[in-house]
Short mmCIF file of C-alpha atoms and ligand atoms in Angstrom, two decimals:
data_model
loop_
_atom_site.label_atom_id
_atom_site.label_comp_id
_atom_site.label_asym_id
_atom_site.label_seq_id
_atom_site.Cartn_x
_atom_site.Cartn_y
_atom_site.Cartn_z
CA UNK A 287 43.83 -50.89 -26.02
CA UNK A 288 44.85 -49.41 -22.60
CA UNK A 289 42.64 -47.82 -21.06
CA UNK A 290 43.43 -43.91 -19.44
CA UNK A 291 41.99 -43.10 -16.37
CA UNK A 292 38.51 -40.86 -16.84
CA UNK A 293 39.92 -37.58 -16.72
CA UNK A 294 43.01 -37.73 -18.75
CA UNK A 295 40.67 -36.66 -22.08
CA UNK A 296 39.01 -33.80 -20.50
CA UNK A 297 42.79 -32.96 -19.67
CA UNK A 298 44.38 -33.30 -23.24
CA UNK A 299 41.70 -31.21 -24.70
CA UNK A 300 40.87 -28.77 -21.52
CA UNK A 301 45.37 -28.29 -21.67
CA UNK A 302 45.77 -27.27 -25.29
CA UNK A 303 43.29 -24.40 -24.83
CA UNK A 304 44.49 -23.33 -22.18
CA UNK A 305 48.02 -23.22 -23.48
CA UNK A 306 46.94 -20.78 -26.48
CA UNK A 307 44.57 -18.66 -24.45
CA UNK A 308 47.52 -17.70 -21.71
CA UNK A 309 50.49 -18.51 -24.44
CA UNK A 310 48.20 -15.18 -26.85
CA UNK A 311 49.76 -13.02 -24.22
CA UNK A 312 53.60 -13.24 -25.21
CA UNK A 313 53.42 -14.84 -29.11
CA UNK A 314 55.84 -12.76 -30.85
CA UNK A 315 57.80 -11.83 -27.91
CA UNK A 316 61.69 -12.50 -29.10
CA UNK A 317 62.50 -12.51 -24.95
CA UNK A 318 60.16 -13.21 -21.92
CA UNK A 319 61.73 -13.21 -18.57
CA UNK A 320 60.42 -15.85 -16.23
CA UNK A 321 59.67 -12.96 -13.83
CA UNK A 322 57.22 -11.65 -16.71
CA UNK A 323 55.59 -15.23 -16.76
CA UNK A 324 54.63 -16.05 -13.72
CA UNK A 325 53.07 -12.83 -13.26
CA UNK A 326 50.62 -13.30 -15.78
CA UNK A 327 49.66 -16.72 -14.72
CA UNK A 328 49.73 -15.77 -11.11
CA UNK A 329 46.63 -12.99 -12.54
CA UNK A 330 45.22 -15.60 -13.59
CA UNK A 331 43.70 -16.44 -9.92
CA UNK A 332 42.49 -12.88 -9.33
CA UNK A 333 39.42 -12.84 -8.65
CA UNK A 334 38.18 -10.22 -11.37
CA UNK A 335 38.84 -12.58 -13.81
CA UNK A 336 36.61 -15.28 -15.32
CA UNK A 337 34.17 -15.77 -17.91
CA UNK A 338 37.00 -16.36 -20.60
CA UNK A 339 39.20 -12.94 -19.97
CA UNK A 340 41.77 -14.89 -22.02
CA UNK A 341 40.02 -15.32 -25.79
CA UNK A 342 41.50 -18.60 -27.86
CA UNK A 343 42.96 -17.80 -31.07
CA UNK A 344 43.18 -19.94 -34.23
CA UNK A 345 44.65 -22.97 -32.55
CA UNK A 346 41.53 -23.82 -30.77
CA UNK A 347 39.03 -22.24 -33.73
CA UNK A 348 40.34 -24.79 -35.36
CA UNK A 349 40.43 -27.46 -32.72
CA UNK A 350 36.53 -27.00 -32.67
CA UNK A 351 36.13 -27.48 -36.16
CA UNK A 352 38.02 -30.54 -36.21
CA UNK A 353 36.29 -31.73 -33.05
CA UNK A 354 32.47 -31.36 -34.53
CA UNK A 355 33.09 -32.66 -37.16
CA UNK A 356 34.70 -36.09 -36.09
CA UNK A 357 31.34 -35.84 -34.22
CA UNK A 358 28.85 -34.86 -36.70
CA UNK A 359 30.13 -37.49 -38.65
CA UNK A 360 31.14 -40.11 -36.09
CA UNK A 361 34.57 -39.66 -38.03
CA UNK A 362 37.16 -37.55 -40.57
CA UNK A 363 35.06 -36.61 -43.72
CA UNK A 364 37.14 -34.01 -45.08
CA UNK A 365 34.43 -32.32 -46.88
CA UNK A 366 32.52 -31.36 -43.88
CA UNK A 367 36.19 -30.91 -41.85
CA UNK A 368 37.43 -28.03 -44.67
CA UNK A 369 34.26 -26.69 -44.82
CA UNK A 370 33.84 -26.51 -40.89
CA UNK A 371 37.29 -24.54 -41.33
CA UNK A 372 35.78 -22.26 -43.76
CA UNK A 373 32.74 -20.79 -42.18
CA UNK A 374 34.92 -20.63 -39.28
CA UNK A 375 37.34 -18.24 -40.75
CA UNK A 376 34.20 -16.34 -42.32
CA UNK A 377 32.10 -16.05 -39.09
CA UNK A 378 35.85 -15.23 -36.97
CA UNK A 379 37.96 -14.30 -39.20
CA UNK A 380 40.33 -12.10 -36.26
CA UNK A 381 41.44 -15.53 -34.57
CA UNK A 382 45.21 -14.30 -35.48
CA UNK A 383 45.12 -16.86 -38.80
CA UNK A 384 48.68 -17.01 -40.14
CA UNK A 385 49.04 -15.55 -43.15
CA UNK A 386 49.05 -17.90 -46.09
CA UNK A 387 46.56 -19.46 -44.98
CA UNK A 388 43.98 -17.20 -44.86
CA UNK A 389 43.93 -18.08 -49.01
CA UNK A 390 43.00 -21.64 -48.06
CA UNK A 391 40.63 -20.93 -46.44
CA UNK A 392 39.05 -18.72 -48.40
CA UNK A 393 39.32 -21.03 -50.92
CA UNK A 394 37.64 -23.64 -49.65
CA UNK A 395 34.31 -22.21 -48.90
CA UNK A 396 33.96 -22.04 -52.34
CA UNK A 397 31.15 -24.59 -54.05
CA UNK A 398 32.83 -24.63 -56.19
CA UNK A 399 35.84 -26.48 -55.03
CA UNK A 400 35.80 -30.23 -56.37
CA UNK A 401 39.04 -30.85 -54.02
CA UNK A 402 39.43 -29.70 -50.78
CA UNK A 403 43.07 -30.63 -51.04
CA UNK A 404 43.69 -28.27 -53.81
CA UNK A 405 44.03 -25.03 -52.00
CA UNK A 406 46.48 -26.51 -49.94
CA UNK A 407 48.86 -27.62 -52.35
CA UNK A 408 48.82 -24.56 -54.62
CA UNK A 409 49.83 -22.23 -51.80
CA UNK A 410 53.46 -20.95 -51.31
CA UNK A 411 54.59 -22.32 -55.36
CA UNK A 412 53.27 -25.28 -54.56
CA UNK A 413 55.34 -26.01 -51.98
CA UNK A 414 52.94 -26.22 -49.20
CA UNK A 415 52.73 -24.65 -45.97
CA UNK A 416 55.46 -26.44 -43.60
CA UNK A 417 53.79 -23.82 -40.64
CA UNK A 418 52.37 -25.13 -37.19
CA UNK A 419 48.69 -25.19 -38.04
CA UNK A 420 48.17 -28.51 -39.04
CA UNK A 421 49.87 -29.57 -35.77
CA UNK A 422 48.60 -27.20 -33.20
CA UNK A 423 44.01 -28.84 -34.09
CA UNK A 424 45.11 -31.75 -34.07
CA UNK A 425 44.65 -33.23 -30.92
CA UNK A 426 41.38 -33.88 -31.17
CA UNK A 427 42.41 -36.81 -33.98
CA UNK A 428 44.14 -38.78 -30.76
CA UNK A 429 40.96 -38.96 -28.74
CA UNK A 430 38.92 -39.95 -31.53
CA UNK A 431 40.74 -42.66 -32.65
CA UNK A 432 42.17 -45.79 -30.07
CA UNK A 433 44.41 -47.26 -32.93
CA UNK A 434 47.89 -46.07 -33.80
CA UNK A 435 47.59 -45.85 -37.69
CA UNK A 436 44.26 -44.64 -37.58
CA UNK A 437 44.99 -41.56 -35.45
CA UNK A 438 48.49 -41.66 -38.09
CA UNK A 439 46.44 -40.95 -40.94
CA UNK A 440 43.72 -39.31 -39.77
CA UNK A 441 45.74 -36.52 -38.60
CA UNK A 442 47.63 -36.21 -41.61
CA UNK A 443 45.01 -35.90 -43.90
CA UNK A 444 43.37 -33.52 -41.88
CA UNK A 445 46.21 -31.94 -41.57
CA UNK A 446 46.86 -31.88 -45.32
CA UNK A 447 43.71 -29.58 -45.32
CA UNK A 448 45.63 -26.45 -45.36
CA UNK A 449 49.31 -27.45 -45.24
CA UNK A 450 50.77 -29.96 -48.30
CA UNK A 451 54.44 -29.65 -47.40
CA UNK A 452 55.73 -33.08 -45.45
CA UNK A 453 56.97 -30.58 -42.76
CA UNK A 454 53.26 -29.03 -42.37
CA UNK A 455 52.09 -32.70 -41.53
CA UNK A 456 54.23 -34.57 -40.47
CA UNK A 457 54.42 -32.73 -37.49
CA UNK A 458 50.78 -32.51 -36.88
CA UNK A 459 51.06 -36.70 -37.21
CA UNK A 460 53.78 -36.28 -34.36
CA UNK A 461 51.93 -34.25 -32.19
CA UNK A 462 48.79 -36.38 -32.21
CA UNK A 463 51.34 -39.57 -31.55
CA UNK A 464 52.40 -37.66 -29.18
CA UNK A 465 48.83 -37.04 -27.08
CA UNK A 466 47.63 -40.60 -27.54
CA UNK A 467 50.76 -41.92 -25.78
CA UNK A 468 50.74 -39.92 -23.19
CA UNK A 469 46.58 -40.62 -22.84
CA UNK A 470 48.24 -43.84 -22.54
CA UNK A 471 50.42 -44.02 -19.49
CA UNK A 472 53.23 -43.94 -21.84
CA UNK A 473 55.09 -40.82 -20.10
CA UNK A 474 55.16 -42.58 -16.67
CA UNK A 475 58.31 -43.84 -19.07
CA UNK A 476 59.80 -40.83 -20.86
CA UNK A 477 63.04 -42.30 -21.97
CA UNK A 478 60.75 -45.03 -23.62
CA UNK A 479 58.48 -42.42 -24.23
CA UNK A 480 60.77 -40.67 -26.77
CA UNK A 481 62.37 -44.13 -27.69
CA UNK A 482 58.86 -44.83 -29.26
CA UNK A 483 57.96 -41.59 -31.41
CA UNK A 484 61.36 -41.89 -32.95
CA UNK A 485 60.37 -45.12 -34.19
CA UNK A 486 57.05 -44.17 -35.39
CA UNK A 487 58.68 -41.11 -37.08
CA UNK A 488 61.19 -42.85 -38.87
CA UNK A 489 58.75 -44.75 -40.52
CA UNK A 490 56.43 -41.81 -41.21
CA UNK A 491 59.62 -40.05 -42.46
CA UNK A 492 60.47 -42.70 -44.89
CA UNK A 493 58.26 -41.76 -47.68
CA UNK A 494 59.28 -39.87 -51.11
CA UNK A 495 57.31 -36.98 -50.68
CA UNK A 496 59.08 -36.34 -47.07
CA UNK A 497 62.65 -36.72 -48.79
CA UNK A 498 61.71 -34.23 -51.56
CA UNK A 499 60.60 -31.66 -49.32
CA UNK A 500 63.69 -32.32 -46.77
CA UNK A 501 65.98 -31.98 -49.92
CA UNK A 502 63.83 -29.18 -51.33
CA UNK A 503 63.82 -27.02 -48.21
CA UNK A 504 67.79 -27.92 -47.45
CA UNK A 505 66.98 -30.22 -44.02
CA UNK A 506 68.07 -33.35 -42.89
CA UNK A 507 67.07 -36.16 -44.44
CA UNK A 508 64.82 -37.13 -41.50
CA UNK A 509 64.39 -33.91 -39.62
CA UNK A 510 61.41 -34.73 -37.02
CA UNK A 511 63.49 -37.61 -36.21
CA UNK A 512 66.59 -34.91 -36.45
CA UNK A 513 64.85 -32.81 -33.53
CA UNK A 514 63.92 -35.76 -32.26
CA UNK A 515 67.05 -37.20 -31.73
CA UNK A 516 68.23 -33.20 -30.58
CA UNK A 517 65.81 -33.85 -27.93
CA UNK A 518 66.97 -36.87 -26.41
CA UNK A 519 70.92 -35.03 -26.54
CA UNK A 520 68.94 -32.15 -24.06
CA UNK A 521 67.22 -33.97 -21.84
CA UNK A 522 70.42 -36.10 -21.31
CA UNK A 523 72.46 -33.20 -20.11
CA UNK A 524 71.78 -31.99 -16.61
CA UNK A 525 71.44 -28.56 -17.27
CA UNK A 526 70.20 -26.76 -19.97
CA UNK A 527 69.58 -22.91 -20.33
CA UNK A 528 66.41 -21.24 -22.64
CA UNK A 529 68.66 -20.27 -25.03
CA UNK A 530 69.63 -24.24 -25.91
CA UNK A 531 66.47 -24.91 -26.39
CA UNK A 532 65.67 -22.50 -28.61
CA UNK A 533 68.33 -23.27 -30.98
CA UNK A 534 68.93 -26.60 -30.78
CA UNK A 535 64.63 -27.47 -31.03
CA UNK A 536 63.28 -23.84 -31.99
CA UNK A 537 60.38 -21.67 -31.37
CA UNK A 538 59.26 -20.47 -34.36
CA UNK A 539 55.79 -21.02 -36.53
CA UNK A 540 57.06 -24.08 -38.52
CA UNK A 541 55.94 -27.48 -37.24
CA UNK A 542 59.48 -28.55 -37.15
CA UNK A 543 60.62 -25.37 -35.20
CA UNK A 544 57.91 -26.22 -32.56
CA UNK A 545 56.54 -29.59 -32.55
CA UNK A 546 59.55 -31.18 -31.30
CA UNK A 547 59.91 -28.21 -28.45
CA UNK A 548 56.66 -28.76 -27.14
CA UNK A 549 57.37 -32.20 -26.12
CA UNK A 550 60.27 -30.98 -25.12
CA UNK A 551 58.97 -28.69 -23.05
CA UNK A 552 56.36 -32.21 -21.52
CA UNK A 553 59.61 -33.85 -20.73
CA UNK A 554 61.32 -31.17 -19.00
CA UNK A 555 58.92 -30.31 -16.24
CA UNK A 556 57.27 -33.73 -15.24
CA UNK A 557 59.83 -33.03 -12.38
CA UNK A 558 60.70 -29.83 -10.50
CA UNK A 559 62.75 -27.31 -12.04
CA UNK A 560 64.35 -24.60 -9.50
CA UNK A 561 63.30 -21.85 -12.19
CA UNK A 562 59.35 -22.36 -11.57
CA UNK A 563 57.67 -22.12 -8.31
CA UNK A 564 58.22 -25.35 -5.92
CA UNK A 565 54.28 -25.07 -5.87
CA UNK A 566 53.58 -25.80 -9.00
CA UNK A 567 52.37 -29.27 -10.85
CA UNK A 568 53.84 -30.35 -13.49
CA UNK A 569 51.07 -28.81 -16.30
CA UNK A 570 51.28 -25.92 -14.87
CA UNK A 571 55.60 -26.13 -15.19
CA UNK A 572 54.95 -27.34 -19.08
CA UNK A 573 52.87 -23.69 -19.51
CA UNK A 574 54.67 -21.16 -17.34
CA UNK A 575 57.87 -22.80 -19.25
CA UNK A 576 56.59 -22.90 -22.41
CA UNK A 577 55.57 -19.38 -22.29
CA UNK A 578 59.18 -18.25 -21.05
CA UNK A 579 60.38 -19.47 -24.53
CA UNK A 580 59.14 -16.92 -26.75
CA UNK A 581 58.41 -16.65 -30.19
CA UNK A 582 54.89 -18.43 -31.07
CA UNK A 583 54.21 -18.77 -27.25
CA UNK A 584 50.52 -19.72 -27.70
CA UNK A 585 50.80 -22.45 -30.26
CA UNK A 586 53.59 -24.29 -28.40
CA UNK A 587 51.75 -23.91 -25.39
CA UNK A 588 48.91 -25.00 -26.52
CA UNK A 589 50.72 -28.00 -28.47
CA UNK A 590 52.65 -28.91 -24.66
CA UNK A 591 49.47 -28.42 -23.13
CA UNK A 592 47.26 -31.37 -25.41
CA UNK A 593 50.06 -33.89 -24.56
CA UNK A 594 50.28 -32.27 -20.33
CA UNK A 595 47.10 -32.53 -20.25
CA UNK A 596 46.54 -35.91 -20.70
CA UNK A 597 48.96 -37.17 -19.02
CA UNK A 598 47.85 -35.39 -16.22
CA UNK A 599 44.18 -35.40 -16.44
CA UNK A 600 41.60 -32.40 -15.98
CA UNK A 601 41.86 -32.72 -11.72
CA UNK A 602 45.14 -30.43 -11.65
CA UNK A 603 44.05 -28.05 -13.43
CA UNK A 604 43.37 -24.86 -11.43
CA UNK A 605 39.61 -23.81 -11.70
CA UNK A 606 41.17 -19.85 -12.04
CA UNK A 607 42.71 -21.03 -15.09
CA UNK A 608 39.22 -22.75 -16.75
CA UNK A 609 37.63 -19.86 -15.77
CA UNK A 610 39.19 -16.99 -17.28
CA UNK A 611 40.22 -19.24 -20.60
CA UNK A 612 37.39 -18.68 -23.50
CA UNK A 613 36.57 -22.08 -24.61
CA UNK A 614 37.76 -24.07 -21.43
CA UNK A 615 34.51 -25.76 -20.26
CA UNK A 616 32.91 -26.26 -23.79
CA UNK A 617 36.52 -28.29 -24.26
CA UNK A 618 35.83 -30.40 -21.66
CA UNK A 619 32.07 -31.41 -22.37
CA UNK A 620 33.50 -32.04 -25.98
CA UNK A 621 36.64 -34.31 -24.84
CA UNK A 622 33.43 -36.48 -22.97
CA UNK A 623 32.05 -37.04 -25.96
CA UNK A 624 34.92 -37.90 -28.23
CA UNK A 625 35.85 -40.17 -25.64
CA UNK A 626 32.70 -41.82 -26.02
CA UNK A 627 33.29 -42.39 -30.09
CA UNK A 628 37.24 -43.80 -29.04
CA UNK A 629 35.32 -46.46 -26.75
CA UNK A 630 32.67 -47.23 -29.21
CA UNK A 631 36.08 -47.82 -31.55
CA UNK A 632 37.84 -49.67 -29.78
CA UNK A 633 34.54 -51.96 -28.80
CA UNK A 634 34.50 -52.53 -32.89
CA UNK A 635 31.65 -50.56 -33.36
N1 F2R B 209 49.89 -16.51 -37.29
C1 F2R B 209 50.13 -16.83 -35.69
N2 F2R B 209 50.36 -15.81 -35.52
C2 F2R B 209 51.23 -13.76 -35.74
C3 F2R B 209 49.77 -13.57 -36.36
C4 F2R B 209 49.24 -12.64 -35.46
C5 F2R B 209 47.96 -11.68 -36.68
N3 F2R B 209 49.22 -11.01 -37.56
C6 F2R B 209 47.81 -11.01 -35.30
O1 F2R B 209 48.17 -10.21 -34.46
O2 F2R B 209 46.05 -11.26 -35.47
N4 F2R B 209 49.56 -17.50 -35.16
C7 F2R B 209 49.84 -18.31 -35.46
O3 F2R B 209 49.41 -18.46 -37.25
C8 F2R B 209 50.56 -20.06 -36.84
C9 F2R B 209 49.99 -21.46 -37.52
O4 F2R B 209 49.82 -20.51 -39.06
P1 F2R B 209 49.74 -22.58 -39.96
O5 F2R B 209 48.30 -21.70 -39.89
O6 F2R B 209 50.50 -23.27 -40.19
O7 F2R B 209 49.52 -20.69 -41.52
P2 F2R B 209 50.75 -20.83 -42.49
O8 F2R B 209 50.43 -19.43 -43.19
O9 F2R B 209 49.97 -21.86 -42.97
O10 F2R B 209 51.78 -20.40 -42.32
C10 F2R B 209 52.65 -19.38 -40.81
C11 F2R B 209 53.82 -19.01 -42.73
O11 F2R B 209 54.96 -20.13 -41.85
C12 F2R B 209 55.71 -19.73 -43.10
N5 F2R B 209 55.46 -20.66 -43.95
C13 F2R B 209 54.91 -21.24 -44.46
N6 F2R B 209 55.25 -22.78 -44.80
C14 F2R B 209 55.67 -22.11 -46.26
C15 F2R B 209 56.93 -22.23 -47.51
N7 F2R B 209 56.87 -23.50 -47.74
N8 F2R B 209 57.91 -21.29 -47.74
C16 F2R B 209 57.87 -19.96 -47.20
N9 F2R B 209 56.75 -20.06 -46.27
C17 F2R B 209 56.28 -21.05 -45.53
C18 F2R B 209 54.57 -18.32 -43.64
O12 F2R B 209 55.21 -17.09 -43.38
C19 F2R B 209 53.40 -18.31 -43.12
O13 F2R B 209 52.55 -17.39 -43.15
C20 F2R B 209 50.73 -20.78 -35.38
O14 F2R B 209 50.79 -19.74 -34.57
C21 F2R B 209 48.66 -19.76 -35.11
O15 F2R B 209 49.22 -19.69 -33.89
MG1 MG B 210 47.06 -18.81 -31.90
MG1 MG B 211 51.10 -18.85 -32.30
#
């Protein structure tokens, strides 16, 4: 296994929390002028802010459950993770959960439940959810498991606790793969990074359930692969507008309309961009760009933040941002513990 630099796992978890917290400001907005984004981000440097002024939402609340479950059980335990999701929801139901997933979380709290995957299967008349709720919380799997096949297997199972439609759980697999590869330094070669994601997703989407769901929803045969090919086309263009990105990739609450978008935000912002302040580093550019897309900004910035944070590491994250985002400091500590699990597994423990 390639060894990542010490700050990268911390960067991944903290980047996700920051994206959720700073992105919440614009969630659901149709149009977000870049000047509004920059005003919002510049405001984070205000000395009077801090102490978690910007609260995290369901994205981070659920990711924290994933982290705690993986750490406590030293691996994936569906019963434990499901119980944590349900408990977290009952303690803080106002974190902005999707309207469908609330039913799952309520059912998961029942002591009578014998199959923890059943409530998710019952969603949307048995079709299951295709929302991005499985993907938004998946980064900890990439930090805990060194083996790519484990990252795929457990991120899928973790997502299926709430999202039984393949367009939901395959989005989680794609996001976990992006964080995993980024941790291994794969973003140094962006074209190869994308090729690897496509080849992995070709295999992931080649199963019967995925093909059936795609057909039922009138999507391409392999919907995530198709979006990744569109993403590659966008990257090949010398100039691309926000409108084109939204039109080609989406900015919505479905995993299909947000995970490839988050990956695009990271790739597009590897270099300085005209519309963004020249003093911004790559992580700040990625955040600003994700917010300017509008739509599901907390979740797109959360997912892009995890991938970008894994690439750039914790060192580049502005201290002022850390201070004003609820849960950011804690994410740094838990990332350290998760990474110990990674090393234990990498050494065959
Ligand atoms: N939900 C939000 N934000 C808007 C509401 C905020 C809240 N009212 C407030 O202001 O406090 N954000 C969060 O939800 C997204 C993650 O959602 P998740 O966990 O995937 O939820 P769900 O309910 O499973 O799916 C979301 C919606 O997608 C549509 N949908 C999904 N599957 C469907 C299917 N098979 N058929 C038809 N529609 C389907 C539904 O509209 C679901 O409600 C993140 O953005 C997170 O930040
Ligand atoms: Mg949210
Ligand atoms: Mg959201």
